[in-house]
Coordinates of C-alpha atoms in Angstrom, one line a residue:
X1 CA 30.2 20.9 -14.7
X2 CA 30.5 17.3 -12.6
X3 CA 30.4 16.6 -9.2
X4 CA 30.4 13.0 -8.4
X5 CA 29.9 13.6 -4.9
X6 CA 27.5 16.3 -5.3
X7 CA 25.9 16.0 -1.2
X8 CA 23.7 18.9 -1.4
X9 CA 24.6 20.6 -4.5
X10 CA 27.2 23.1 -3.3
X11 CA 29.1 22.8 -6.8
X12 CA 25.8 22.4 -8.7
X13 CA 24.0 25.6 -7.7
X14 CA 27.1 27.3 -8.7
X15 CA 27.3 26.1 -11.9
X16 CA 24.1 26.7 -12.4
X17 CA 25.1 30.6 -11.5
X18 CA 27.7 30.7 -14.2
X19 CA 25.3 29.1 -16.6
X20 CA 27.1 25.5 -16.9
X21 CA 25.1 22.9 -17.1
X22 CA 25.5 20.6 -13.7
X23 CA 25.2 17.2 -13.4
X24 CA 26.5 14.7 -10.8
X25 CA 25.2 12.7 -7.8
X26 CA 25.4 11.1 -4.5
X27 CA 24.9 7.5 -3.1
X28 CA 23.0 9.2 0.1
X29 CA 19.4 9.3 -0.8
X30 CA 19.3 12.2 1.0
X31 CA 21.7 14.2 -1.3
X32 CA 19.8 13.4 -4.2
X33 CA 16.3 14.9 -2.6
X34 CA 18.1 17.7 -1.6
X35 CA 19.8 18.4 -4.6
X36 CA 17.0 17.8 -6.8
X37 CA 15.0 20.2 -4.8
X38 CA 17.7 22.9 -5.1
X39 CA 18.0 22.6 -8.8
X40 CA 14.2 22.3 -9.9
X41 CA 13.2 25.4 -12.2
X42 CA 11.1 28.0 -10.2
X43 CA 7.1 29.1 -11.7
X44 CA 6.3 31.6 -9.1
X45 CA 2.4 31.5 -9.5
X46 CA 2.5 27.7 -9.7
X47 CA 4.6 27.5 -6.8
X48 CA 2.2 29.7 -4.3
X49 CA -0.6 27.7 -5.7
X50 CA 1.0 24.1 -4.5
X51 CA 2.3 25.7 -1.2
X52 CA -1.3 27.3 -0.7
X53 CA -2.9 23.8 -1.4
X54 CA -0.6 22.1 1.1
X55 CA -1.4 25.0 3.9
X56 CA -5.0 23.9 3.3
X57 CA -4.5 20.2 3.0
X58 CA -2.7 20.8 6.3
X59 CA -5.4 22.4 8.4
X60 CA -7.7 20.1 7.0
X61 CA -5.7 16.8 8.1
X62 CA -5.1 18.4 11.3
X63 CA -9.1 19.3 12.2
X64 CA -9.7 15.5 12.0
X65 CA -8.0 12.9 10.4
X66 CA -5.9 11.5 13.5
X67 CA -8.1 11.0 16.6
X68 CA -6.7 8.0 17.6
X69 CA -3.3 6.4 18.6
X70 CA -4.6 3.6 15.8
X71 CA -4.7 6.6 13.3
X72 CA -1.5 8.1 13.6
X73 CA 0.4 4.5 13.7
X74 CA -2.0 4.0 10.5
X75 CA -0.3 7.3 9.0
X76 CA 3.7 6.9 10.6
X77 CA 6.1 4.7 8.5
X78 CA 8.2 2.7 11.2
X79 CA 6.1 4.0 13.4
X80 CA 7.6 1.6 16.3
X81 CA 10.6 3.4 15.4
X82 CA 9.8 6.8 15.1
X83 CA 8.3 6.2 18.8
X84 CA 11.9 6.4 20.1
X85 CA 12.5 9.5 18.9
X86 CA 9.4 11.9 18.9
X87 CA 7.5 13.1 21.4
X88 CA 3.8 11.4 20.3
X89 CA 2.1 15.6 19.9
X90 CA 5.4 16.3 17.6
X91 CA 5.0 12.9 15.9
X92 CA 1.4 13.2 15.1
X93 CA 2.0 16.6 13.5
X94 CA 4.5 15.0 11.7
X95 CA 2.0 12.6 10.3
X96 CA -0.3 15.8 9.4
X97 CA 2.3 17.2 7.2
X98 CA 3.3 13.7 5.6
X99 CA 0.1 13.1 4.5
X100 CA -0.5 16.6 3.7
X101 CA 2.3 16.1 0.9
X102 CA 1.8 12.6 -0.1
X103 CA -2.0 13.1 -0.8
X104 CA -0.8 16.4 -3.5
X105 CA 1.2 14.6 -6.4
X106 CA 2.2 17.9 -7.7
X107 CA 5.8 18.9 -9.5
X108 CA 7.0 20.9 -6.4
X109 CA 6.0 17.5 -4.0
X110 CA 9.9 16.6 -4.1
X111 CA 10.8 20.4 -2.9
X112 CA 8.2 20.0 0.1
X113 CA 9.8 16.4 0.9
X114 CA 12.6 18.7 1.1
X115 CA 11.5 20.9 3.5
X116 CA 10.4 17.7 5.9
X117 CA 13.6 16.0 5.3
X118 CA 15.1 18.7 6.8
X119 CA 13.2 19.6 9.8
X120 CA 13.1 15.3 11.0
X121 CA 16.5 15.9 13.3
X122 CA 15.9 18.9 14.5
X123 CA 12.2 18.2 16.2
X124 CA 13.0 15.0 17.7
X125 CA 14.5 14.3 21.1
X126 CA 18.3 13.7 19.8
X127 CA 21.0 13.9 21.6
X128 CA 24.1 14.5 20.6
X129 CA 25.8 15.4 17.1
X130 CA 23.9 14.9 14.3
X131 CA 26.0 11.7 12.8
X132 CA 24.8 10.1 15.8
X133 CA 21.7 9.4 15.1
X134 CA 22.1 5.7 16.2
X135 CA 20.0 3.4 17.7
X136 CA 22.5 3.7 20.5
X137 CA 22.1 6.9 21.7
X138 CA 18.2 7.3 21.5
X139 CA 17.0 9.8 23.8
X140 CA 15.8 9.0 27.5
X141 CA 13.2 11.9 27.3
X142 CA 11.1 13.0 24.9
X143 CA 10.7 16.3 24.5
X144 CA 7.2 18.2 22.2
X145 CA 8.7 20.5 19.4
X146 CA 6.3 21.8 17.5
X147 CA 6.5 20.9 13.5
X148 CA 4.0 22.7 11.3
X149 CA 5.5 26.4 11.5
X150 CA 8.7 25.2 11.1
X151 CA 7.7 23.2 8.1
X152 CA 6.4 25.9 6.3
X153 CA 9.1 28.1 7.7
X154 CA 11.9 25.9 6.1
X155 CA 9.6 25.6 2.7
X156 CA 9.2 29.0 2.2
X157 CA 13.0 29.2 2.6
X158 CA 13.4 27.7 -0.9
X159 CA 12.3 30.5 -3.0
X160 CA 15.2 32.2 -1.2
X161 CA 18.4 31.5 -4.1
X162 CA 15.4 33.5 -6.5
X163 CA 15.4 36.5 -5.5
X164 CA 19.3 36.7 -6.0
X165 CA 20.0 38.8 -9.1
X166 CA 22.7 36.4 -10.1
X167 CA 20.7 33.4 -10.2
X168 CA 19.5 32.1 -14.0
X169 CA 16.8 30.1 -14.8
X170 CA 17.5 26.4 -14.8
X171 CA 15.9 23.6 -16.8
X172 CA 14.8 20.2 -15.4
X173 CA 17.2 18.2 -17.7
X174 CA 20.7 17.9 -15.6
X175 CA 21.3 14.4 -14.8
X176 CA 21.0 14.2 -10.9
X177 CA 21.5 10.5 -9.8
X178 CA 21.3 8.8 -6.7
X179 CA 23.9 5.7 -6.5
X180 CA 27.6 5.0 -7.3
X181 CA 28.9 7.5 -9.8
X182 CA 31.5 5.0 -11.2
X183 CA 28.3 3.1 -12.1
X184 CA 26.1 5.9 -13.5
X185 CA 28.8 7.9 -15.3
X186 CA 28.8 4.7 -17.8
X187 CA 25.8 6.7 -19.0
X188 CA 27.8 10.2 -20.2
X189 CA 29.0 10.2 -23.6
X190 CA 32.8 10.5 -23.8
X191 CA 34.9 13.8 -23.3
X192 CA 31.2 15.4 -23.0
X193 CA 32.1 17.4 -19.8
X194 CA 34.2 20.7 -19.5
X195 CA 35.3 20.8 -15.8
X196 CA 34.6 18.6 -12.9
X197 CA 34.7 19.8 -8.9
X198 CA 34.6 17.5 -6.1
X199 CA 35.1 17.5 -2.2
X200 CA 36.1 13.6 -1.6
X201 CA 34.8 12.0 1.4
X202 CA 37.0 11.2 3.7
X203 CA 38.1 7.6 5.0
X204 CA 36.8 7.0 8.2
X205 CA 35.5 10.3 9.5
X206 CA 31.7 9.3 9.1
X207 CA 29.0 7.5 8.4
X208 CA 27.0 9.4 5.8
X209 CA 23.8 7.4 4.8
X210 CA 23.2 6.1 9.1
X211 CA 23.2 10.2 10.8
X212 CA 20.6 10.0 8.1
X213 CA 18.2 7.2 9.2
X214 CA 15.1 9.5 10.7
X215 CA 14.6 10.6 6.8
X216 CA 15.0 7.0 5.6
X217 CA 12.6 5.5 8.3
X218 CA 10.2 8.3 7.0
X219 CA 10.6 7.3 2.8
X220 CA 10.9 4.1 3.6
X221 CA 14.5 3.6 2.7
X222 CA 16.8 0.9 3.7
X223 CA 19.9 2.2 4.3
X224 CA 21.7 -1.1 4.3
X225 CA 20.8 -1.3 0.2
X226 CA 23.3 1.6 0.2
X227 CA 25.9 1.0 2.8
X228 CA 28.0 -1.4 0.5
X229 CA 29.2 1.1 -1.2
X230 CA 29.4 4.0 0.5
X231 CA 33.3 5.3 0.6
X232 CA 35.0 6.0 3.4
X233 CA 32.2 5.3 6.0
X234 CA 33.4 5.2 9.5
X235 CA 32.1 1.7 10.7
X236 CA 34.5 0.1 8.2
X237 CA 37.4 2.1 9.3
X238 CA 38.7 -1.2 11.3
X239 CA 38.9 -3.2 8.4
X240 CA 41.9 -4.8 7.3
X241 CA 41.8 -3.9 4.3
X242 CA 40.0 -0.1 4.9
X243 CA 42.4 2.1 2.8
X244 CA 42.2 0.1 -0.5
X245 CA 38.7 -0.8 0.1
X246 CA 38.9 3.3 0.2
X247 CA 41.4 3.9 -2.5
X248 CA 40.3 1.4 -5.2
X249 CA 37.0 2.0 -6.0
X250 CA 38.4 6.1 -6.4
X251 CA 40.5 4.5 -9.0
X252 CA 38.5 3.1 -11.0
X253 CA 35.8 6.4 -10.6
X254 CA 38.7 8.4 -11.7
X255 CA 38.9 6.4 -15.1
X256 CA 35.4 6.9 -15.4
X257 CA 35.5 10.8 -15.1
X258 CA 38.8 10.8 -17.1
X259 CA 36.7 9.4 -19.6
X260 CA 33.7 12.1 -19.8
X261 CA 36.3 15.1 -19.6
X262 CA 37.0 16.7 -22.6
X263 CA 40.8 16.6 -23.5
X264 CA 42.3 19.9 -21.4
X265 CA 39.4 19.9 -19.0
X266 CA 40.4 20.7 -15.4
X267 CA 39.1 19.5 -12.3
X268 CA 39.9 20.3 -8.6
X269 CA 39.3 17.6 -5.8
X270 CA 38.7 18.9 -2.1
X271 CA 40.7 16.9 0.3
X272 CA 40.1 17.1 4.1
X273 CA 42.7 17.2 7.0
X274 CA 42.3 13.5 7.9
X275 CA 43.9 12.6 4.1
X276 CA 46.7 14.0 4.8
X277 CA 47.0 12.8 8.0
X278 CA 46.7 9.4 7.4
X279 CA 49.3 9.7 4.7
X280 CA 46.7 9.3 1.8
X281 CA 47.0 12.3 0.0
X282 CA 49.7 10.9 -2.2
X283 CA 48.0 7.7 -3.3
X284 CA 45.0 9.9 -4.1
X285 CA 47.1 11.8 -6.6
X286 CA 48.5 8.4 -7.4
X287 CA 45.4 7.5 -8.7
X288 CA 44.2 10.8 -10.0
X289 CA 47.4 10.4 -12.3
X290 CA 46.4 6.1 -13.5
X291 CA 42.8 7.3 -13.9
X292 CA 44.4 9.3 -16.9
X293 CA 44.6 12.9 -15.2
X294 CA 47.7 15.1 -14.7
X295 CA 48.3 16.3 -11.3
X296 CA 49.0 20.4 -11.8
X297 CA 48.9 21.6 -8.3
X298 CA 47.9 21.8 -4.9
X299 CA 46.9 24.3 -3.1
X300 CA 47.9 23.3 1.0
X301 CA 45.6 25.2 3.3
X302 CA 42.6 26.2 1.4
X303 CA 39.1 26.7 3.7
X304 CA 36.2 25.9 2.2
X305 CA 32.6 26.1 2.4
X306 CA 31.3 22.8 1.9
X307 CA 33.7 21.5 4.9
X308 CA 31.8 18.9 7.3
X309 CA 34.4 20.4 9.8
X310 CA 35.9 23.8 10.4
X311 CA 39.9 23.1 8.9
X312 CA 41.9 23.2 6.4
X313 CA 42.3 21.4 3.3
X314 CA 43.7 21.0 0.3
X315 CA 43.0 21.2 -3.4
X316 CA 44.0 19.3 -5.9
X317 CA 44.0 20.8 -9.5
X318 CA 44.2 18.5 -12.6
X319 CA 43.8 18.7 -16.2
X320 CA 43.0 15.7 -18.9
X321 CA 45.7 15.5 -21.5

């Protein structure tokens, strides 16, 4: 099963429940840690050893390793940066728990990047949504928000999917990419895929990779590497030329999924509101249909899980013939 614009791995997990095989990526960074993480195959003893280790590696940063300001600037990527938006107590336990999992190389390190990807927001001082992460709206005040228990709070949330009955094993083999999928489907043998699910982003709504800067300032990611090509982003929403720059590189994806889907294969493509809206609904299908697929229905007022927004949306159902 294919998701091209996997995000978090919504469609993934779930093949992985009906024992497809997923595959699929994202061009956010992001996405791909996260999904990754989600997907990795679970050892349970090997998995409390490396979380025990990284308790202990904690404590043992913490008892010492950062006495001074010249320490923790030392131990804080962008740390001029990261000054705008942590309180210095929260931002030096931040640098405990970094190091903590950068000194372990261990096969559960990307799950515990993780879990520190996805506590960054929520213990600085933002303000605001979270898409606004901006160097516009950085905070006037800087609150302390403690990080280590909710570190280990949010890793230990990741043997959670386990202990559902209905969750198989999954090996370490699915293709997870980070990048353009036009460009990385090139990879997939032909008419090698049975189904494909996708929620499109839509034009002009938001800015994907930026609301995700804290994490990219902490990898050491450049978000402009990656902003060329994200679809849809908001800050090219004035362009003259914003709905083809939108609707053609979807075109040409479409020929590439086309492509890996066996002959009768179906897909279904999540559309949001705003599509429809803005009167692009119709020159999605448009290009479903050049892209070699057969438009079979849609299903007008469908809610969904995955939606950034609480709405409605439609589906798109198509089959390769």
């Amino acid at each position: 099963m294919l998701d091209p614009f996997c995000g978090t791995g919504t469609v993934l997990i779930e093949a992985r429940r009906q024992n497809r095989r997923p595959l699929g990526g994202d061009l956010n960074p992001v996405a791909g840690l996260v999904t990754r993480a989600r997907l990795a195959s679970l050892d349970p003893d090997l998995w409390k050893t490396y979380r025990t280790a990284l308790g202990t590696r904690i404590v043992e940063i913490e008892l010492g390793a950062i006495a001074t300001d010249g320490d923790l600037e030392a131990l804080v990527p962008a740390y001029s940066q990261n000054c705008g938006w942590y309180h210095k107590s929260t931002l030096r336990e931040l640098a405990v728990v970094w190091q903590a999992i950068r000194t372990i190389d261990h096969k559960y390190q990307h799950v515990a990047e993780m879990a520190f990807s996805g506590i960054l927001r929520g213990v600085s001082s933002s303000r605001g949504s979270a898409d606004r992460i901006a160097d516009n709206v950085r905070p006037n005040t800087l609150f302390y928000r403690p990080v280590i228990s909710r570190f280990l709070s949010n890793l230990a949330a990741y043997l959670e999917p386990y202990n559902r009955a209905d969750t198989p094993a999954c090996v370490d083999d699915s293709p997870i990419w980070v990048g353009t999928s036009e460009r990385h489907l090139t990879n997939l043998a032909t008419a090698s895929v049975d189904l494909f699910v996708t929620q499109l982003p839509e034009l002009g709504v938001a800015d994907y990779l930026r609301s995700q800067r804290l994490t990219a300032m902490w990898f050491g990611w450049d978000i402009a590497d990656y902003e060329t090509d994200e679809l849809g982003a908001r800050f090219k929403r004035r362009r003259r030329g914003a709905a083809a720059e939108y609707l053609d590189p979807l075109e040409r994806l479409f020929s590439q999924v086309a492509r890996v889907v066996k002959d009768d294969g179906w897909g279904a493509i999540i559309l949001g509101q705003r599509t429809d809206r803005i009167g692009l609904r119709q020159k999605i299908c448009d290009a479903l249909e050049t892209g070699g697929f057969t438009v079979c229905a849609t299903l007008d007022g469908a809610r969904t899980r995955r939606a950034e927004r609480p709405g409605r949306q439609t589906i798109v159902i198509v089959r390769r013939q």
